[in-house]
Each structure stands twice: as C-alpha cells, then as structure tokens.
Amino acid sequence: MKNLTTAALALATCGGVALADPIEGIWQTQPDDGAYALVAMAPCGPNYCGTIERTFNADGEYQSNNIGKTLVIDMAAEGGGKYKGKVWRPSNDKIYIGKIALDGDSMRLSGCVAGGLICSKQTWSRAK
C-alpha cells in the first residue's frame, strides 16, 4: 500500500507538467528563392504555428521583412506525427493547404492548391 500511495503522490505532483509536442522548437527551412529561415514552432491556441525568427541568404544572415511573420498557420495534430493546417509562402505571398509529417528531427512540409492536386514540398531539419 505504501508503494501505491508513493506512486499516486508522484503522479499528482508531476501531473501539472505538460510535455512539449515534438513539433515544438526551432526548425531550418530548405532554401526557397535563394534564402532560408529559422522558424519557431510553438502552440497557438489549440494548434501549432511557426514564426520566422531569422533569415539567411548566400551572403549570410540578413534582416528580411518577413521576420516575425507566421509561416506555418494553425497546424492541428492528427496523431502519428501528422498535422494539417495552412502554410504561407513569402516569395509569392500566397497561403496554401498545409500538411506536416514529423520523423524525428526531420519535418516534411507540403503546401497544396486545387484540392491537393498541385503541391510543393520541403523537408525542414530541427536546428540544434
């Protein structure tokens, strides 16, 4: 009975600690039109959003007008490392139907139009 009480106390004490979703953190995009970004993925309401933190081009880090803008919009977790929401592409200022598939420190992100008939894909890596 003592072990059961100790286990219940431990669960009650740790119960308030939330574990971070695997999508949370800083991710590096693939280059798009010669530039790439570091994107911070974090909760936004019940879902997840990605905000551009830093930008880089062939000359190194630069201050893009896109810093602070939301690139990944309202991604809802579907389980198994899959998410659905929207993605903004800065180079053409368009928003697409978005999907994410996580595999460890790799994120496969796609943005689609025409009901998913035309898609563009990138693989992002978790920044260390």
Coordinates of C-alpha atoms in Angstrom, one line a residue:
M1 CA 0.0 0.0 0.0
K2 CA 2.9 2.3 0.8
N3 CA 4.3 1.9 -2.8
L4 CA 0.8 2.6 -4.3
T5 CA 0.5 5.8 -2.2
T6 CA 4.0 7.0 -3.2
A7 CA 3.2 6.3 -6.9
A8 CA -0.1 8.2 -6.6
L9 CA 1.7 11.2 -4.9
A10 CA 4.4 11.2 -7.6
L11 CA 1.7 11.2 -10.4
A12 CA -0.2 14.0 -8.6
T13 CA 3.0 16.1 -8.3
C14 CA 4.0 15.6 -11.9
G15 CA 0.5 15.8 -13.3
G16 CA 0.7 19.6 -13.9
V17 CA 3.9 19.3 -16.0
A18 CA 3.0 19.3 -19.7
L19 CA 5.2 17.6 -22.2
A20 CA 6.1 19.6 -25.2
D21 CA 4.8 18.3 -28.6
P22 CA 7.6 17.0 -30.9
I23 CA 6.8 19.8 -33.4
E24 CA 7.8 22.5 -30.9
G25 CA 11.2 24.0 -31.4
I26 CA 13.3 25.8 -34.0
W27 CA 13.3 24.4 -37.5
Q28 CA 15.5 25.3 -40.5
T29 CA 13.7 25.5 -43.8
Q30 CA 15.0 24.4 -47.1
P31 CA 16.2 27.3 -49.4
D32 CA 13.4 28.9 -51.4
D33 CA 14.3 31.5 -54.0
G34 CA 17.9 31.6 -52.6
A35 CA 17.0 32.2 -48.9
Y36 CA 16.2 30.1 -45.9
A37 CA 14.9 30.7 -42.4
L38 CA 14.8 29.5 -38.9
V39 CA 11.2 29.0 -37.8
A40 CA 10.0 28.8 -34.2
M41 CA 7.2 26.2 -33.9
A42 CA 5.0 26.8 -30.8
P43 CA 1.4 26.4 -29.6
C44 CA -1.1 28.9 -30.9
G45 CA -4.4 28.3 -29.3
P46 CA -5.1 24.5 -29.5
N47 CA -2.9 24.1 -32.5
Y48 CA 0.7 25.0 -33.7
C49 CA 2.1 27.9 -35.6
G50 CA 5.6 28.7 -37.0
T51 CA 7.0 32.2 -36.8
I52 CA 10.1 33.3 -38.8
E53 CA 12.8 34.1 -36.3
R54 CA 15.9 34.6 -38.5
T55 CA 16.6 34.7 -42.3
F56 CA 19.7 33.8 -44.3
N57 CA 20.8 34.1 -47.9
A58 CA 24.1 33.4 -49.8
D59 CA 25.7 36.4 -48.0
G60 CA 24.7 35.1 -44.5
E61 CA 22.1 36.3 -42.1
Y62 CA 20.0 39.3 -43.2
Q63 CA 17.1 41.3 -41.8
S64 CA 14.2 40.1 -44.0
N65 CA 10.9 42.0 -43.8
N66 CA 9.4 38.5 -43.1
I67 CA 11.0 38.2 -39.6
G68 CA 8.2 37.8 -37.1
K69 CA 5.6 36.7 -39.6
T70 CA 3.7 33.5 -39.3
L71 CA 4.8 30.9 -41.9
V72 CA 3.0 27.8 -40.6
I73 CA -0.6 28.6 -39.6
D74 CA -2.9 26.7 -37.2
M75 CA -1.5 23.2 -37.7
A76 CA -3.7 20.7 -35.9
A77 CA -2.1 17.5 -34.6
E78 CA -3.7 14.4 -36.1
G79 CA -1.6 11.8 -34.3
G80 CA 1.4 9.8 -35.5
G81 CA 3.5 12.9 -36.2
K82 CA 0.9 14.2 -38.8
Y83 CA -0.5 17.8 -38.7
K84 CA -2.9 19.7 -41.0
G85 CA -3.3 23.5 -41.4
K86 CA -2.0 26.2 -43.7
V87 CA 1.3 27.4 -45.0
W88 CA 2.3 30.9 -46.2
R89 CA 4.9 31.2 -48.9
P90 CA 6.6 34.5 -48.6
S91 CA 8.0 34.6 -52.2
N92 CA 4.6 34.8 -53.7
D93 CA 2.5 35.9 -50.6
K94 CA 0.1 33.0 -51.0
I95 CA -1.4 30.7 -48.4
Y96 CA -1.7 27.0 -49.1
I97 CA -3.4 24.0 -47.6
G98 CA -0.6 22.6 -45.4
K99 CA 0.4 19.2 -44.1
I100 CA 3.3 18.2 -41.9
A101 CA 4.8 14.8 -41.3
L102 CA 7.4 14.5 -38.5
D103 CA 10.1 11.9 -38.4
G104 CA 12.5 12.6 -35.5
D105 CA 14.4 15.7 -36.3
S106 CA 13.0 15.9 -39.9
M107 CA 9.8 17.7 -40.9
R108 CA 8.2 17.1 -44.3
L109 CA 6.0 20.1 -45.0
S110 CA 3.8 20.4 -48.1
G111 CA 1.6 23.2 -49.3
C112 CA -1.1 22.4 -51.8
V113 CA -3.7 24.1 -54.0
A114 CA -6.5 22.8 -56.2
G115 CA -7.7 20.4 -53.5
G116 CA -4.3 18.9 -53.2
L117 CA -3.6 18.3 -56.9
I118 CA -0.7 20.7 -57.1
C119 CA 1.7 20.6 -54.2
S120 CA 5.1 22.0 -53.2
K121 CA 7.2 20.2 -50.6
Q122 CA 10.1 20.9 -48.4
T123 CA 12.0 19.0 -45.7
W124 CA 13.0 21.0 -42.7
S125 CA 15.5 20.0 -40.1
R126 CA 15.5 20.6 -36.4
A127 CA 18.0 23.4 -35.6
K128 CA 20.4 22.5 -32.8

